XYZ file of N, CA, C and O in Angstrom:
328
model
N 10.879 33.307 -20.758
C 10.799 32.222 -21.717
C 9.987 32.641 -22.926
O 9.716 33.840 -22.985
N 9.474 31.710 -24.079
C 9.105 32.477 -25.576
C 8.969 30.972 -25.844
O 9.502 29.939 -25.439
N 7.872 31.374 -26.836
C 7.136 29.986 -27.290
C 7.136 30.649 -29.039
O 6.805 31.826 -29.183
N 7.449 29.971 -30.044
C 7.396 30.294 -31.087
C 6.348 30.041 -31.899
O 6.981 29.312 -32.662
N 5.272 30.049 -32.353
C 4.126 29.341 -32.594
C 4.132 29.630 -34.190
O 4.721 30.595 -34.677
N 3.298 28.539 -35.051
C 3.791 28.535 -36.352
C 2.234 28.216 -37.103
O 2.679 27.702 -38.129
N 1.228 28.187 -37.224
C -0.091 28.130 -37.753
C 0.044 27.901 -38.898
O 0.764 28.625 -39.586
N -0.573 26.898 -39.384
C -0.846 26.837 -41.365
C -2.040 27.762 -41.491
O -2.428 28.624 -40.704
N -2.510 27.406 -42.602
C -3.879 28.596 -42.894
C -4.597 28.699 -42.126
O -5.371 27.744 -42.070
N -4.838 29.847 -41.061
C -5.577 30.277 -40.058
C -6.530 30.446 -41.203
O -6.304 30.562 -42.408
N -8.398 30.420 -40.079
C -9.417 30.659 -40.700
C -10.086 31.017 -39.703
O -9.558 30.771 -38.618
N -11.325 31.644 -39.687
C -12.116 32.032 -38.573
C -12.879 30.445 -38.274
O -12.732 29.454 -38.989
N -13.777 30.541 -36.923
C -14.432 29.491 -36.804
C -14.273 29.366 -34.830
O -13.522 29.949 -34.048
N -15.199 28.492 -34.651
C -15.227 28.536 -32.923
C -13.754 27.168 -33.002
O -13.277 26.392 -33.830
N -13.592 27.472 -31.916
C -12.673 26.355 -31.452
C -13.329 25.097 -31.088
O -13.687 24.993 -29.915
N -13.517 24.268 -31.772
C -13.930 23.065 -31.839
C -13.298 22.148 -31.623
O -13.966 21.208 -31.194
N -11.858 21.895 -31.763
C -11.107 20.532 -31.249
C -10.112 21.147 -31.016
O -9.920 22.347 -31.209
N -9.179 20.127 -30.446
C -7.832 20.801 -30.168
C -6.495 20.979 -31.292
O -5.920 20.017 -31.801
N -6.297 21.813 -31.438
C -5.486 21.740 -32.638
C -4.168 20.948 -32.412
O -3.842 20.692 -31.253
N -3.518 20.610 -33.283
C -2.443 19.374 -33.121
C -1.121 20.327 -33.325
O -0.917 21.156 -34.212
N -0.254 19.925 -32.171
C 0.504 20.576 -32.250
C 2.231 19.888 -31.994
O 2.430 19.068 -31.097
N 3.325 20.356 -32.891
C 4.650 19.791 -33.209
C 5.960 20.476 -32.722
O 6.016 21.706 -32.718
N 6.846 19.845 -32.378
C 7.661 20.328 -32.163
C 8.651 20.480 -33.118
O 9.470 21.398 -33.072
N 8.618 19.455 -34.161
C 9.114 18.711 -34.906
C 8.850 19.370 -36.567
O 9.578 19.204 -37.546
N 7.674 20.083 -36.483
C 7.211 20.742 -37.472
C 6.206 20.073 -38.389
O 5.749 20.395 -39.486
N 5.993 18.943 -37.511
C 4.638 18.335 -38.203
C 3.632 19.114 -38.378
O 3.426 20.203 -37.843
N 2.581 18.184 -39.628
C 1.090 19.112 -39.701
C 0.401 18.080 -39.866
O 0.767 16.972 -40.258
N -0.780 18.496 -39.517
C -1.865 17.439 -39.926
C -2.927 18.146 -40.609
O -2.407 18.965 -41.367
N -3.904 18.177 -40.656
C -4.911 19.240 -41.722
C -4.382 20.837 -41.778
O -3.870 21.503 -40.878
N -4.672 21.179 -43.063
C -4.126 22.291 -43.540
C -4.623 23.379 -43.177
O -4.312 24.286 -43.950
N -5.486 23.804 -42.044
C -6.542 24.609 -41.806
C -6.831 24.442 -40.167
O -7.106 23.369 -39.631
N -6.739 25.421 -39.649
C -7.065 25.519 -38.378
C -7.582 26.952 -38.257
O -7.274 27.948 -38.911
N -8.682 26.759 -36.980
C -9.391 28.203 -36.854
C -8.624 28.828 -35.296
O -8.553 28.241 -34.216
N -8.159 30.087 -35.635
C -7.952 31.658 -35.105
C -8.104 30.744 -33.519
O -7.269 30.475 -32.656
N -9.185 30.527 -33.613
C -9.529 30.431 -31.771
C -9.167 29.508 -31.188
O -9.353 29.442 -29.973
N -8.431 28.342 -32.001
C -7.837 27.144 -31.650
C -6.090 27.536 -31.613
O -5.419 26.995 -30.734
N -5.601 28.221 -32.323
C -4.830 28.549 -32.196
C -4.509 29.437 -30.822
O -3.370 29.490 -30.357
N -5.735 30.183 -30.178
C -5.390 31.115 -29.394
C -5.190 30.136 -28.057
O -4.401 30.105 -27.113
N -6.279 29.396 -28.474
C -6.382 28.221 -26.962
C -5.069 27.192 -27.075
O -5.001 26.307 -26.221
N -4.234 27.254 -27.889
C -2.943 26.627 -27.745
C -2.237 27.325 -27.082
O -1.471 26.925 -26.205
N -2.448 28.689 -27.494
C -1.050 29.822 -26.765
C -1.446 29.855 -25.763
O -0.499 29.972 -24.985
N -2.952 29.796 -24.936
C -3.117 30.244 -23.612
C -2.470 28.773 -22.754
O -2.261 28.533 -21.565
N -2.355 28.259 -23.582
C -2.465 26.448 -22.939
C -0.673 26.728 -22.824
O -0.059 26.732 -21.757
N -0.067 26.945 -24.169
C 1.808 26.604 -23.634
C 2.261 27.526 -23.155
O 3.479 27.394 -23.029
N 1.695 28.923 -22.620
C 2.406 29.686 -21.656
C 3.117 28.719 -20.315
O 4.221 28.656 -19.772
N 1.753 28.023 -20.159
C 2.209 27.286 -18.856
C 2.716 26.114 -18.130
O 2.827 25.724 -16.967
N 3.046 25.617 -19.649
C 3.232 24.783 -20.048
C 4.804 24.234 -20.347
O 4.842 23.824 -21.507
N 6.020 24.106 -19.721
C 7.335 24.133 -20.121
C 7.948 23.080 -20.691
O 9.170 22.984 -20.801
N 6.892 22.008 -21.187
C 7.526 21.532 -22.552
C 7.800 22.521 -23.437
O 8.984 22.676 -23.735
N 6.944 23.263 -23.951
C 6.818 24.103 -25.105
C 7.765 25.184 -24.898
O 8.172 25.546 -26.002
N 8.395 25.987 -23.774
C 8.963 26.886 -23.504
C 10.337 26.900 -24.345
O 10.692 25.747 -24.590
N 11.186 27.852 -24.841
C 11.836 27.939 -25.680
C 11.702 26.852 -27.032
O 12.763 26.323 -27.365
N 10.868 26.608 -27.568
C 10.866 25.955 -28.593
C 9.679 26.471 -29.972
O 8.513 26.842 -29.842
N 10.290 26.357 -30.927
C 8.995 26.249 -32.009
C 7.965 25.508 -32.304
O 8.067 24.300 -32.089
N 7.211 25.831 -32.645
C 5.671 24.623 -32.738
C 5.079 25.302 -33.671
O 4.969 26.495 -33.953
N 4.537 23.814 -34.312
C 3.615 23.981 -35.741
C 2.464 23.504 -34.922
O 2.461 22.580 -34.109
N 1.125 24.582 -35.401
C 0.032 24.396 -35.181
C -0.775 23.855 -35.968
O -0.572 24.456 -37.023
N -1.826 22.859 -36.207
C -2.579 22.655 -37.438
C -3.944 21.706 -37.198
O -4.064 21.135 -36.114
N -4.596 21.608 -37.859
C -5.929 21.225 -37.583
C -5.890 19.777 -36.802
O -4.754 19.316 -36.911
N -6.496 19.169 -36.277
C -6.197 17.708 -35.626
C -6.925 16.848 -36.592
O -8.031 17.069 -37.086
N -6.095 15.774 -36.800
C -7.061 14.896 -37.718
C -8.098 14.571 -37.029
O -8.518 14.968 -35.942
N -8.567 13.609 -37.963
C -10.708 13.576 -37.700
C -9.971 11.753 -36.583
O -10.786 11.522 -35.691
N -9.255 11.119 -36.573
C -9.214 10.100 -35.404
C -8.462 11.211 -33.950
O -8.362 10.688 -32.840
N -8.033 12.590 -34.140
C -7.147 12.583 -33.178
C -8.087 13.870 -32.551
O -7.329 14.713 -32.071
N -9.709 14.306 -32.406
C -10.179 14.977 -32.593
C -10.944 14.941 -31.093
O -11.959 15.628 -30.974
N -10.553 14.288 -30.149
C -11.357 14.427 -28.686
C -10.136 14.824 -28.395
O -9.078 14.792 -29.024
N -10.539 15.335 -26.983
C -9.299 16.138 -26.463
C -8.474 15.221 -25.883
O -7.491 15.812 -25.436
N -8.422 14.017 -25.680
C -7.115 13.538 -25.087
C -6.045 13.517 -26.663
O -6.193 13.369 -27.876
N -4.618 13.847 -25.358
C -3.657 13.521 -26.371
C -3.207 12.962 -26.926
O -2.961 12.006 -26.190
N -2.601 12.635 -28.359
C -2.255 11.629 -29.252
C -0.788 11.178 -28.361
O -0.628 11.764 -27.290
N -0.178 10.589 -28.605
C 0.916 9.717 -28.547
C 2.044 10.290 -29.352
O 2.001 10.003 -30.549
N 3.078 11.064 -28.941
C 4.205 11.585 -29.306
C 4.932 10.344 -30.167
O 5.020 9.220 -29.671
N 5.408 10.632 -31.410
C 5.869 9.270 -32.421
C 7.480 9.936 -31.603
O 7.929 11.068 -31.427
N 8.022 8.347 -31.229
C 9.701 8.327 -30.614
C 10.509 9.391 -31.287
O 10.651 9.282 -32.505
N 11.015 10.323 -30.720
C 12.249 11.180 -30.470
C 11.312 12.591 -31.425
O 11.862 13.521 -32.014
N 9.872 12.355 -31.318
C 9.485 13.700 -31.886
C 8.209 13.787 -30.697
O 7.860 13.005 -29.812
N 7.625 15.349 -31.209
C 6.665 15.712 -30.015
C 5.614 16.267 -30.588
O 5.626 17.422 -31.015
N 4.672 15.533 -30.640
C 3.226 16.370 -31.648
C 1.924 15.745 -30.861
O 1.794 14.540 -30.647
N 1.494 16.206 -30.680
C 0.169 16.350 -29.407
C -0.976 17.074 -29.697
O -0.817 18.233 -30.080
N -2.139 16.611 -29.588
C -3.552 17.433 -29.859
C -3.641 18.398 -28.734
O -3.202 17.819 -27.740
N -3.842 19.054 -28.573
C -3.695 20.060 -27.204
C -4.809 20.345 -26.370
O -5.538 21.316 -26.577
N -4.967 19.584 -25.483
C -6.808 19.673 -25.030
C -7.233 21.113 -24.389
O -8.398 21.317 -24.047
């Protein structure tokens, strides 16, 4: 299986929240750090929603910023990734 992963402006920085992530190709802040991104990929290896599909990675907004997940908007899939 293959997960396509799609990051807006990577930046350095600790992984601090979960980055928000789309199936759909949504974004939410324009900026996400390196290590949040990495903790997504370790997270949808195992994960088989994500399996054959593309995903936009991107900062989580400041309400969607604890690790539980946001609420997928009907017939799309975008999730903070705890």
């Amino acid at each position: 299986d293959w997960v396509v992963v799609q990051p807006v402006h990577l930046v350095d920085g600790a992984a601090s929240s979960a980055p928000f992530a789309s199936t759909a190709g949504d974004t939410r802040r324009m900026k996400v750090t390196r290590a949040s991104v990495g903790r997504f990929l370790a997270q949808a290896i195992d994960d088989p929603a994500y399996h054959r599909t593309c995903v936009a990675v991107s900062g989580a907004p400041a309400a969607a910023r604890s690790l539980a997940p946001v609420a997928p908007v009907a017939g799309r899939r975008g999730t903070s990734v705890a």
